[in-house]
């Protein structure tokens, strides 16, 4: 049997808006993935440690506070430092279009903005996570 | 003809209509859906008639404006006397920049201020704390000490404006800073009016800016109630908020029920601490969301008002009229704004604002069209404010009170929402009240389920969101968005270092020790917090001392 995709949904920084993170988490689970949710206010260090410990295939970062340019690249960087850059990092939240190229350049695979269908996120992970 | 006979006549006429006129059309043209339902799961009928409000007793259920049960409004003249307060939530970057935005809004005819603080401030960290990295000045203004607060209100006489501050876990400290500014301006505390949000329970449930566990948090809240009833009599000591509960995905009925349940918990805590209900209840205020389902929202506001009056009178034996009145601020629904075709949001906001006015709000924030993309620009904020002014001055809806009363539909929906909310409140009572229902995750689960249900209905297109899942267009990336300078963090850190150089550090250390000592006992903490901020102790320093004593709340997240 094919191994299930494991995903860590994480809330980096101080932002408390977790509606989107929780909706995505449930949609991924309903699509047959194994999902772990970190809860609020995690540092990039905590997120990376959890991702490695849980042996996930992907990390989904959610931030609506505007701190994404600081937090998302930091997660990618730490994964790289810990030789875990096979883990796919995606992000979502209130993220201006202008910031997306920079985030992708930093190594975030995809950014999902408001109005995204959860099906698109599921499809993206199925395509980009190689197991 | 007696009422029963008249009703009988309406019923037979309706049955006749269904079998003839309606039947013919339905056979040829079926309706758009088999069932029409509200967020709350209440089914919407094809048409409403006097049959749907048979139980309605005018004097008992509606009454007159400014009289129990306040269904029609809390003031006898409502907007004929004075329009609602137009209060745009604003704040970003530094105190200097936010001060400029406030002055701009006041010049544009805004009538009250509403301060947005950044996340480090809301969670009790100074701008130079490592967890503040990347967050300083982003979702609101960064305030580290009284020195920042003095700049924030520079040139704004505090006896001439009312100020609402969205601050919860450290509300006592920000209130103390506001009092500190008033003292410097020579404004006596009894001339101050405004609101602190100070609603910690909904932070655990839906908003996330908690610091301390529930018990010491409830104590801080009770301390504020007591202190203000004696020293700042016109201050709204809490704004019990359904707004964020709704934004997190709840239904309209859950918004009323969870908010009022939280309200019950605060009243109980204060009464339990020995306060007389009529001493503090007149200063309780509420904060609701206005979503897009127009009539459901109007009915929600009316039902909430009627239900709170009943709770205060019957459960708590409140006697003062003001204790029974649910006075509320409304904000239009941020979660309904779309990043796609953002100008459409102007229309959504107008509908939501109109519902709030028809529902009898005391103050209103209208969201800006670009808020699904970034913080709003000055131009977008002006359109949002103009939307309120058009409703106020041009639409005519403010000229008579509660104009939808007596609508078979609106009255029936008001009753149905109240009933749903009462069922939830009874369930929460059985669990031991709101604090328990938060700790065991009940409210969170209910909200998550509703949020997921909503998302599925959008994805299945059972629910249409214009521009998102239907009527999409190719559009260029939006331009001219407001960006906060990332250097704000460094700037604040420098200001903080300079402050720590120039203040009397011995005095600060002494008052902080005194605060920590007081926190271990059971005295009211407000006086010592006030002295601490006046010595220019920082927000982070004060919160750290309280963390030493109270500990921090750890959420148990369930999926």
XYZ file of C-alpha atoms in Angstrom:
690
model
C 0.000 0.000 0.000
C 1.179 3.481 -0.803
C 2.448 5.350 2.222
C 0.293 8.232 3.361
C 1.567 11.790 2.895
C 2.410 13.335 6.277
C 1.950 17.069 6.713
C 2.707 19.475 9.559
C 0.425 22.492 9.612
C 2.112 25.243 11.594
C 1.415 28.728 12.890
C 4.710 30.613 13.109
C 4.917 33.921 14.952
C 2.339 35.575 17.169
C -0.654 35.552 14.809
C -3.787 34.039 16.331
C -5.870 33.567 13.188
C -6.091 29.806 12.881
C -9.337 29.310 10.996
C -7.525 28.762 7.708
C -4.870 26.509 9.223
C -7.492 24.302 10.827
C -9.694 24.155 7.734
C -6.702 23.154 5.605
C -5.641 20.570 8.187
C -9.040 18.945 8.100
C -9.282 19.030 4.335
C -5.882 17.334 3.999
C -6.922 14.706 6.485
C -10.175 14.118 4.621
C -8.047 13.692 1.488
C -6.258 10.795 3.179
C -3.156 12.517 4.526
C -1.789 12.325 8.042
C -1.887 15.773 9.555
C -0.278 17.247 12.658
C -1.170 20.760 13.802
C 1.320 22.701 15.934
C -1.086 25.137 17.540
C -0.399 28.876 17.824
C 2.770 30.879 18.379
C 5.528 28.535 17.278
C 9.029 29.724 16.514
C 10.645 28.582 13.252
C 12.987 26.461 15.409
C 10.084 24.676 17.084
C 8.400 24.076 13.753
C 11.497 22.591 12.163
C 12.132 20.352 15.156
C 8.549 19.100 15.016
C 8.766 18.524 11.269
C 11.884 16.393 11.643
C 10.630 14.487 14.665
C 7.332 13.733 13.004
C 9.089 12.754 9.773
C 6.718 14.775 7.637
C 6.801 15.193 3.885
C 5.553 18.745 3.900
C 5.112 21.755 6.172
C 2.220 24.180 5.661
C 2.825 27.588 7.225
C -0.042 29.966 7.927
C 0.424 33.632 8.755
C -2.028 36.519 8.543
C -0.093 39.070 10.539
C 2.287 40.311 7.873
C 5.336 38.657 9.421
C 5.611 36.045 6.632
C 8.697 37.616 5.020
C 10.561 37.110 8.249
C 9.156 33.754 9.322
C 8.700 31.621 6.188
C 12.265 31.916 4.833
C 13.603 31.196 8.318
C 11.799 27.830 8.384
C 13.245 26.871 4.983
C 16.709 27.956 6.086
C 16.581 25.900 9.282
C 15.367 22.822 7.395
C 18.311 23.221 5.070
C 20.721 23.582 7.994
C 19.419 20.371 9.446
C 19.635 18.504 6.132
C 15.869 18.205 5.959
C 15.301 20.269 2.850
C 13.540 17.379 1.156
C 10.546 18.532 3.185
C 8.291 20.639 0.975
C 7.328 23.994 2.493
C 4.147 25.767 1.433
C 2.525 28.863 2.896
C -0.777 30.679 3.108
C -2.448 33.740 4.590
C -2.802 37.410 3.829
C 0.261 37.629 1.614
C 0.554 40.438 -0.918
C 1.360 39.332 -4.486
C 4.488 41.456 -4.385
C 5.953 39.283 -1.627
C 5.401 35.946 -3.381
C 8.443 35.938 -5.726
C 10.768 36.655 -2.791
C 9.267 33.874 -0.714
C 9.581 31.391 -3.563
C 13.131 32.444 -4.154
C 13.809 31.737 -0.489
C 12.606 28.185 -1.063
C 8.894 28.217 -0.248
C 7.381 25.939 -2.914
C 3.992 27.595 -3.207
C 1.952 30.376 -1.616
C -1.821 30.018 -1.356
C -3.714 33.274 -0.917
C -7.282 33.982 0.293
C -9.962 32.264 -1.752
C -7.865 29.190 -2.497
C -9.830 25.972 -2.766
C -8.587 23.269 -0.387
C -8.675 20.917 -3.386
C -5.882 22.951 -4.958
C -3.726 22.472 -1.876
C -4.425 18.744 -1.861
C -3.572 18.476 -5.558
C -0.373 20.480 -5.096
C 0.885 18.255 -2.302
C 0.032 15.070 -4.193
C 2.058 16.331 -7.151
C 5.044 17.715 -5.289
C 5.578 15.246 -2.523
C 7.490 12.278 -3.837
C 7.115 9.098 -1.822
C -63.496 39.483 14.101
C -61.395 38.021 16.925
C -57.665 37.322 16.325
C -58.191 33.562 16.179
C -60.741 33.873 13.427
C -58.498 36.215 11.480
C -55.639 33.787 11.751
C -57.899 30.967 10.638
C -58.801 33.005 7.611
C -55.164 33.666 6.739
C -54.374 29.978 7.086
C -57.131 28.882 4.752
C -56.200 31.574 2.275
C -52.581 30.420 2.366
C -53.562 26.805 1.806
C -55.675 27.853 -1.092
C -52.786 29.873 -2.553
C -50.431 26.913 -2.164
C -52.795 24.578 -3.971
C -53.598 26.939 -6.794
C -51.359 29.858 -7.728
C -48.190 28.510 -6.183
C -48.718 24.935 -7.253
C -49.078 25.868 -10.918
C -45.819 27.808 -10.925
C -43.821 25.310 -8.898
C -44.725 22.569 -11.305
C -43.340 24.471 -14.231
C -40.505 26.353 -12.559
C -38.978 24.585 -9.578
C -37.233 26.832 -7.038
C -33.443 27.396 -7.028
C -32.943 25.049 -4.079
C -34.987 22.406 -2.324
C -34.256 24.001 1.044
C -33.018 27.495 1.901
C -31.094 27.679 5.173
C -29.217 30.197 7.299
C -25.737 29.800 8.785
C -27.468 28.867 12.023
C -29.271 25.983 10.360
C -32.582 27.811 10.532
C -34.689 27.031 7.506
C -35.960 29.984 5.530
C -39.555 29.645 4.406
C -40.913 30.783 1.082
C -43.038 33.472 2.645
C -43.856 34.629 6.151
C -47.282 35.560 7.400
C -48.992 36.443 10.681
C -49.080 32.684 11.312
C -45.331 32.798 11.978
C -45.563 35.334 14.772
C -48.662 34.068 16.562
C -46.791 33.869 19.851
C -45.383 37.378 19.572
C -46.632 39.639 22.342
C -45.764 43.223 21.481
C -45.336 44.624 24.957
C -43.594 41.570 26.316
C -41.269 40.757 23.389
C -40.632 44.093 21.701
C -41.725 46.975 23.875
C -40.546 50.511 23.177
C -37.061 51.819 22.478
C -35.094 52.390 25.637
C -37.360 50.056 27.596
C -37.137 46.423 28.612
C -36.479 44.080 26.837
C -34.759 46.600 24.521
C -35.497 44.582 21.376
C -36.104 47.818 19.518
C -33.006 49.573 20.765
C -31.332 50.806 23.924
C -32.090 54.510 23.559
C -35.521 56.088 23.355
C -34.645 58.176 20.287
C -31.851 56.077 18.785
C -30.327 57.693 15.673
C -32.914 60.485 15.591
C -31.116 61.844 18.628
C -27.522 61.056 17.778
C -26.072 58.925 15.031
C -23.954 55.920 15.910
C -20.265 56.580 16.545
C -18.249 56.094 13.377
C -15.141 54.458 14.639
C -12.514 53.051 12.286
C -10.077 50.590 13.822
C -6.627 51.854 12.950
C -3.027 51.663 13.963
C 0.195 50.509 12.410
C 3.943 50.997 12.569
C 5.026 53.544 15.156
C 3.047 55.750 17.511
C 4.034 58.743 15.357
C 2.520 57.287 12.177
C -0.628 56.078 13.901
C -1.084 59.487 15.514
C -1.070 60.989 12.004
C -3.739 58.476 10.839
C -5.961 59.306 13.854
C -5.746 63.011 13.159
C -6.597 62.338 9.511
C -9.639 60.248 10.470
C -10.870 62.884 12.931
C -10.522 65.548 10.216
C -12.586 63.337 7.883
C -15.489 63.377 10.304
C -14.835 60.253 12.300
C -16.277 60.620 15.791
C -14.279 58.193 17.911
C -10.879 56.538 17.900
C -10.175 52.838 17.811
C -6.641 51.719 18.477
C -5.137 48.622 16.878
C -2.040 47.349 18.662
C 0.583 45.115 17.121
C 0.813 41.494 18.229
C 3.820 41.858 20.547
C 1.937 44.579 22.448
C -1.181 42.410 22.592
C 0.782 39.464 23.961
C 2.842 41.499 26.407
C 6.266 41.500 24.727
C 8.414 44.567 24.188
C 9.458 45.303 20.612
C 12.975 44.007 21.250
C 11.813 40.573 22.441
C 12.931 37.710 20.186
C 9.355 36.532 19.645
C 8.480 40.012 18.388
C 10.823 39.660 15.417
C 8.964 40.415 12.194
C 5.755 41.387 13.993
C 6.526 44.873 15.286
C 4.091 47.471 13.949
C 2.448 44.996 11.549
C -1.179 44.562 12.585
C -1.246 47.638 14.749
C 0.862 50.165 16.525
C 3.790 49.114 18.705
C 3.476 50.421 22.270
C 6.232 49.563 24.722
C 5.751 52.185 27.397
C 3.895 55.292 28.462
C 6.360 57.260 26.311
C 4.891 55.661 23.139
C 1.363 56.248 24.387
C 2.101 59.953 24.916
C 3.123 60.181 21.251
C 0.121 58.164 20.093
C -2.326 60.702 21.570
C -0.218 63.788 21.032
C -2.454 66.741 20.162
C -5.639 64.727 20.760
C -7.429 65.992 23.885
C -8.649 62.902 25.709
C -11.655 64.665 27.190
C -12.940 65.384 23.653
C -12.734 61.937 22.044
C -13.859 58.480 23.041
C -11.209 55.857 22.484
C -11.642 52.161 22.022
C -8.603 49.975 22.507
C -8.431 46.434 21.215
C -6.384 45.046 24.027
C -7.121 41.988 26.109
C -4.549 40.074 28.141
C -2.584 43.260 29.038
C -5.695 45.499 29.089
C -4.994 46.689 32.613
C -1.586 47.981 31.531
C -2.729 49.788 28.390
C -5.635 51.307 30.298
C -3.128 52.484 32.903
C -1.043 54.067 30.123
C -4.113 55.858 28.788
C -4.777 57.160 32.291
C -1.133 58.204 32.431
C -1.568 60.281 29.262
C -4.768 61.816 30.647
C -2.948 62.766 33.849
C -0.230 64.467 31.787
C -2.840 66.339 29.750
C -4.540 67.407 32.979
C -7.758 65.578 32.100
C -9.526 64.137 35.174
C -10.312 60.414 34.924
C -14.036 61.007 35.212
C -13.929 62.978 31.939
C -12.559 60.010 30.006
C -14.724 57.847 27.838
C -13.825 54.815 25.843
C -13.559 51.074 25.881
C -10.991 48.375 26.405
C -11.774 45.026 24.847
C -10.541 43.130 27.932
C -12.369 39.945 26.891
C -9.958 37.111 27.550
C -12.341 34.185 27.116
C -12.787 34.767 23.413
C -8.989 34.965 23.088
C -8.749 31.359 24.222
C -11.583 30.437 21.865
C -10.932 32.395 18.726
C -8.392 35.196 18.698
C -5.274 33.808 20.295
C -3.710 36.770 22.134
C -3.872 35.245 25.602
C -1.022 35.381 28.112
C -2.126 34.103 31.522
C -4.372 31.175 32.461
C -8.116 31.782 32.983
C -8.210 32.261 36.779
C -5.681 35.127 37.100
C -7.021 36.607 33.860
C -10.499 36.742 35.346
C -9.031 38.380 38.431
C -7.388 41.134 36.354
C -10.705 41.741 34.622
C -12.564 41.962 37.914
C -9.879 44.334 39.250
C -10.523 46.617 36.270
C -14.303 46.524 36.807
C -13.826 47.576 40.409
C -11.172 50.217 39.788
C -13.136 51.874 36.981
C -16.444 51.874 38.819
C -14.698 54.012 41.452
C -12.262 56.060 39.348
C -13.151 56.067 35.652
C -16.940 55.946 35.729
C -17.553 56.530 32.019
C -15.186 53.878 30.806
C -16.537 50.714 29.194
C -14.520 48.172 31.110
C -15.017 45.298 28.704
C -16.233 44.713 25.200
C -17.539 41.179 25.232
C -16.810 40.089 21.731
C -18.577 37.824 19.335
C -16.710 39.401 16.448
C -13.733 37.054 16.483
C -15.847 34.027 17.288
C -17.745 34.705 14.070
C -14.583 35.432 12.102
C -13.232 32.078 13.267
C -16.201 30.498 11.556
C -19.129 30.315 13.968
C -22.743 30.663 12.928
C -24.843 33.678 13.884
C -26.579 31.730 16.667
C -23.251 30.552 18.076
C -21.977 34.120 17.964
C -24.798 35.271 20.238
C -24.645 32.222 22.481
C -20.890 32.059 23.063
C -20.627 35.816 23.540
C -23.424 35.990 26.058
C -22.094 32.886 27.828
C -18.750 34.617 28.176
C -20.606 37.676 29.437
C -22.346 35.553 32.049
C -18.941 34.251 33.199
C -17.572 37.786 33.661
C -20.615 38.909 35.603
C -20.426 35.811 37.774
C -16.706 36.356 38.454
C -17.288 39.952 39.497
C -20.288 39.104 41.661
C -18.240 36.268 43.155
C -15.513 38.785 44.026
C -18.074 40.747 46.026
C -19.031 43.467 43.542
C -22.626 44.640 43.309
C -23.965 43.802 39.859
C -25.451 47.259 39.373
C -22.103 48.883 40.161
C -20.297 47.397 37.166
C -22.907 46.015 34.744
C -23.802 49.440 33.279
C -20.246 49.633 31.894
C -20.293 46.254 30.139
C -20.370 46.586 26.381
C -20.439 44.158 23.483
C -18.851 43.789 20.082
C -20.496 41.913 17.241
C -19.755 40.993 13.674
C -21.967 41.988 10.792
C -21.915 39.350 8.101
C -23.554 39.309 4.709
C -26.781 37.412 5.341
C -28.721 40.603 5.792
C -31.841 39.648 7.709
C -30.124 37.039 9.816
C -27.733 39.722 11.055
C -30.451 42.230 11.863
C -32.375 39.538 13.719
C -29.203 38.527 15.551
C -28.666 41.997 17.000
C -32.273 42.247 18.129
C -32.253 38.754 19.636
C -28.981 39.390 21.481
C -30.358 42.574 23.028
C -33.534 40.889 24.219
C -31.729 37.847 25.562
C -29.083 39.793 27.510
C -31.740 41.950 29.187
C -33.530 38.811 30.290
C -30.332 37.178 31.580
C -29.302 40.245 33.565
C -32.720 40.679 35.105
C -33.660 37.091 35.760
C -30.311 35.453 36.462
C -28.421 38.264 38.168
C -31.256 40.334 39.562
C -29.863 43.531 38.055
C -32.089 46.510 38.777
C -30.565 49.506 37.040
C -31.852 49.941 33.509
C -28.316 50.434 32.238
C -27.336 47.048 33.631
C -29.896 45.391 31.373
C -28.948 47.140 28.149
C -26.787 45.404 25.620
C -24.847 48.264 24.034
C -22.627 47.168 21.193
C -20.004 48.069 18.659
C -20.125 46.394 15.265
C -17.476 45.683 12.692
C -18.235 44.397 9.246
C -16.968 40.907 8.519
C -13.308 40.759 7.539
C -13.607 37.093 6.628
C -16.151 37.876 3.897
C -13.774 40.193 2.064
C -12.285 38.692 -1.048
C -8.820 39.163 -2.478
C -10.432 38.679 -5.896
C -12.014 41.784 -7.471
C -11.454 43.740 -4.245
C -13.655 46.669 -5.236
C -16.658 44.352 -4.793
C -15.869 44.471 -1.093
C -17.197 48.027 -0.956
C -20.641 46.594 -1.711
C -20.327 43.772 0.814
C -19.309 46.264 3.475
C -22.219 48.555 2.638
C -24.724 45.719 3.089
C -23.118 44.605 6.333
C -23.008 48.152 7.650
C -26.661 48.667 6.772
C -27.564 45.500 8.681
C -25.678 46.799 11.716
C -27.536 50.107 11.592
C -30.899 48.416 11.134
C -29.924 46.219 14.068
C -29.345 49.266 16.274
C -25.581 49.381 16.774
C -24.027 52.069 18.988
C -20.828 52.330 16.976
C -19.522 50.928 13.743
C -16.305 50.108 11.936
C -16.588 49.502 8.228
C -13.813 47.416 6.713
C -11.810 48.659 3.774
C -11.933 46.963 0.393
C -8.255 45.969 0.384
C -8.084 44.194 3.735
C -7.869 40.695 2.269
C -4.640 41.894 0.656
C -2.904 44.126 3.179
C -3.515 46.879 5.700
C -5.864 49.437 4.182
C -4.612 52.541 2.435
C -5.850 55.978 3.416
C -8.076 56.113 0.322
C -9.688 52.762 1.104
C -10.341 53.785 4.680
C -11.992 56.967 3.467
C -14.380 55.020 1.211
C -15.234 52.794 4.151
C -15.995 55.814 6.318
C -17.983 57.449 3.505
C -20.084 54.279 3.310
C -21.225 54.909 6.872
C -21.850 58.563 6.157
C -24.012 57.710 3.136
C -26.083 55.333 5.250
C -26.343 57.954 7.982
C -27.092 61.054 5.944
C -28.599 59.866 2.666
C -30.427 56.556 3.032
C -33.059 57.713 5.503
C -32.806 54.509 7.527
C -31.634 56.439 10.583
C -34.809 58.501 10.786
C -37.046 55.966 12.456
C -36.255 53.404 15.112
C -36.000 49.687 14.392
C -37.878 49.976 11.093
C -38.026 46.223 10.481
C -39.940 45.451 13.662
C -43.210 43.798 12.886
C -41.929 42.169 9.733
C -43.295 38.631 9.967
C -39.970 37.363 8.728
C -37.650 39.455 10.889
C -39.660 38.800 14.050
C -39.822 35.082 13.329
C -36.087 34.966 12.662
C -35.353 36.993 15.813
C -37.316 34.439 17.832
C -35.639 31.495 16.142
C -32.137 32.867 16.720
C -32.875 33.634 20.334
C -34.148 30.104 20.823
C -31.066 28.550 19.209
C -28.800 30.727 21.322
C -30.684 29.810 24.503
C -30.208 26.122 23.704
C -26.444 26.614 23.412
C -26.296 28.684 26.595
C -28.184 25.947 28.461
C -25.661 23.383 27.217
C -22.766 25.576 28.361
C -24.443 26.102 31.747
C -24.658 22.324 32.115
C -20.917 22.065 31.493
C -20.325 24.508 34.332
C -20.204 27.741 32.368
C -18.101 29.425 29.718
C -14.705 28.981 31.389
C -15.279 25.217 31.435
C -16.624 25.224 27.885
C -13.439 26.975 26.789
C -11.111 24.734 28.778
C -12.690 21.549 27.483
C -12.603 22.863 23.917
C -16.360 22.755 23.357
C -16.662 26.235 21.863
C -13.545 25.752 19.749
C -14.863 22.478 18.316
C -18.261 23.916 17.504
C -16.628 26.833 15.702
C -14.206 24.642 13.761
C -17.004 22.392 12.618
C -18.988 25.361 11.380
C -15.925 26.826 9.630
C -15.228 23.564 7.851
C -18.841 23.191 6.860
C -18.742 26.707 5.375
C -15.593 25.980 3.375
C -17.120 22.809 1.974
C -20.264 24.629 0.951
C -18.126 27.163 -0.938
C -16.097 24.465 -2.652
C -19.185 22.508 -3.656
C -20.676 25.803 -4.918
C -23.686 25.264 -2.750
C -22.723 28.728 -1.547
C -21.634 31.277 -4.137
C -18.981 33.845 -3.325
C -18.908 36.341 -6.158
C -15.519 36.521 -7.815
C -14.209 33.522 -5.883
C -16.124 30.445 -6.997
C -18.242 32.095 -9.656
C -18.003 35.217 -11.845
C -14.229 35.125 -11.770
C -12.145 37.253 -14.107
C -8.488 37.483 -14.983
C -7.190 40.470 -13.090
C -3.863 42.201 -12.714
C -2.110 42.178 -9.375
C -3.451 44.972 -7.164
C -1.254 48.010 -6.804
C -0.716 50.716 -4.231
C -1.059 48.503 -1.150
C 0.132 49.796 2.192
C 3.393 48.247 3.332
C 4.782 48.646 6.812
C 8.470 49.455 6.834
C 10.350 46.433 8.228
C 12.680 48.877 10.006
C 9.932 49.676 12.542
C 11.212 46.864 14.748
C 14.705 48.328 14.915
C 13.362 51.815 15.461
C 11.228 50.659 18.401
C 14.166 48.734 19.852
C 16.276 51.900 19.739
C 13.559 53.960 21.411
C 13.297 51.320 24.087
C 17.025 51.336 24.772
C 16.993 55.130 25.039
C 14.077 55.011 27.453
C 15.883 52.564 29.693
C 18.833 54.980 29.779
C 16.876 58.025 30.806
C 14.276 56.738 33.279
C 14.854 56.192 37.007
C 15.682 52.492 36.895
C 15.730 52.076 40.655
C 12.203 53.406 40.940
C 11.147 51.063 38.139
C 12.671 48.038 39.856
C 10.977 48.941 43.134
C 7.529 49.340 41.688
C 7.904 46.110 39.708
C 8.826 44.256 42.903
C 5.810 45.762 44.541
C 3.634 44.632 41.631
C 4.907 41.079 41.840
C 4.239 41.056 45.562
C 0.717 42.378 45.074
C 0.020 39.803 42.369
C 0.788 37.042 44.875
C -1.860 38.426 47.186
C -5.401 39.340 46.317
C -5.374 43.138 46.277
C -6.639 45.093 43.301
C -3.661 45.381 40.955
C -4.770 48.489 39.057
C -3.240 51.126 41.385
C 0.205 49.536 41.350
C 0.057 48.927 37.591
C -0.745 52.619 37.140
C 2.269 53.591 39.222
C 4.446 51.150 37.287
C 3.540 52.620 33.898
C 3.990 56.145 35.252
C 7.533 55.223 36.249
C 7.988 54.173 32.592
C 8.254 50.484 33.311
C 7.671 48.792 29.971
C 4.765 46.603 28.982
C 7.097 43.604 28.694
C 8.623 44.210 32.116
C 5.217 44.420 33.760
C 3.909 41.331 31.958
C 7.026 39.352 32.829
C 6.477 40.018 36.522
C 2.890 38.867 36.177
C 4.036 35.799 34.222
C 6.307 34.935 37.159
C 3.290 34.796 39.423
C 0.462 33.688 37.150
C 2.218 31.412 34.660
C 1.177 31.210 31.021
C -1.812 29.613 29.350
C -1.120 26.544 27.267
C -3.719 25.825 24.621
C -4.793 22.292 23.832
C -5.364 22.286 20.142
C -7.667 19.697 18.728
C -8.275 19.081 15.117
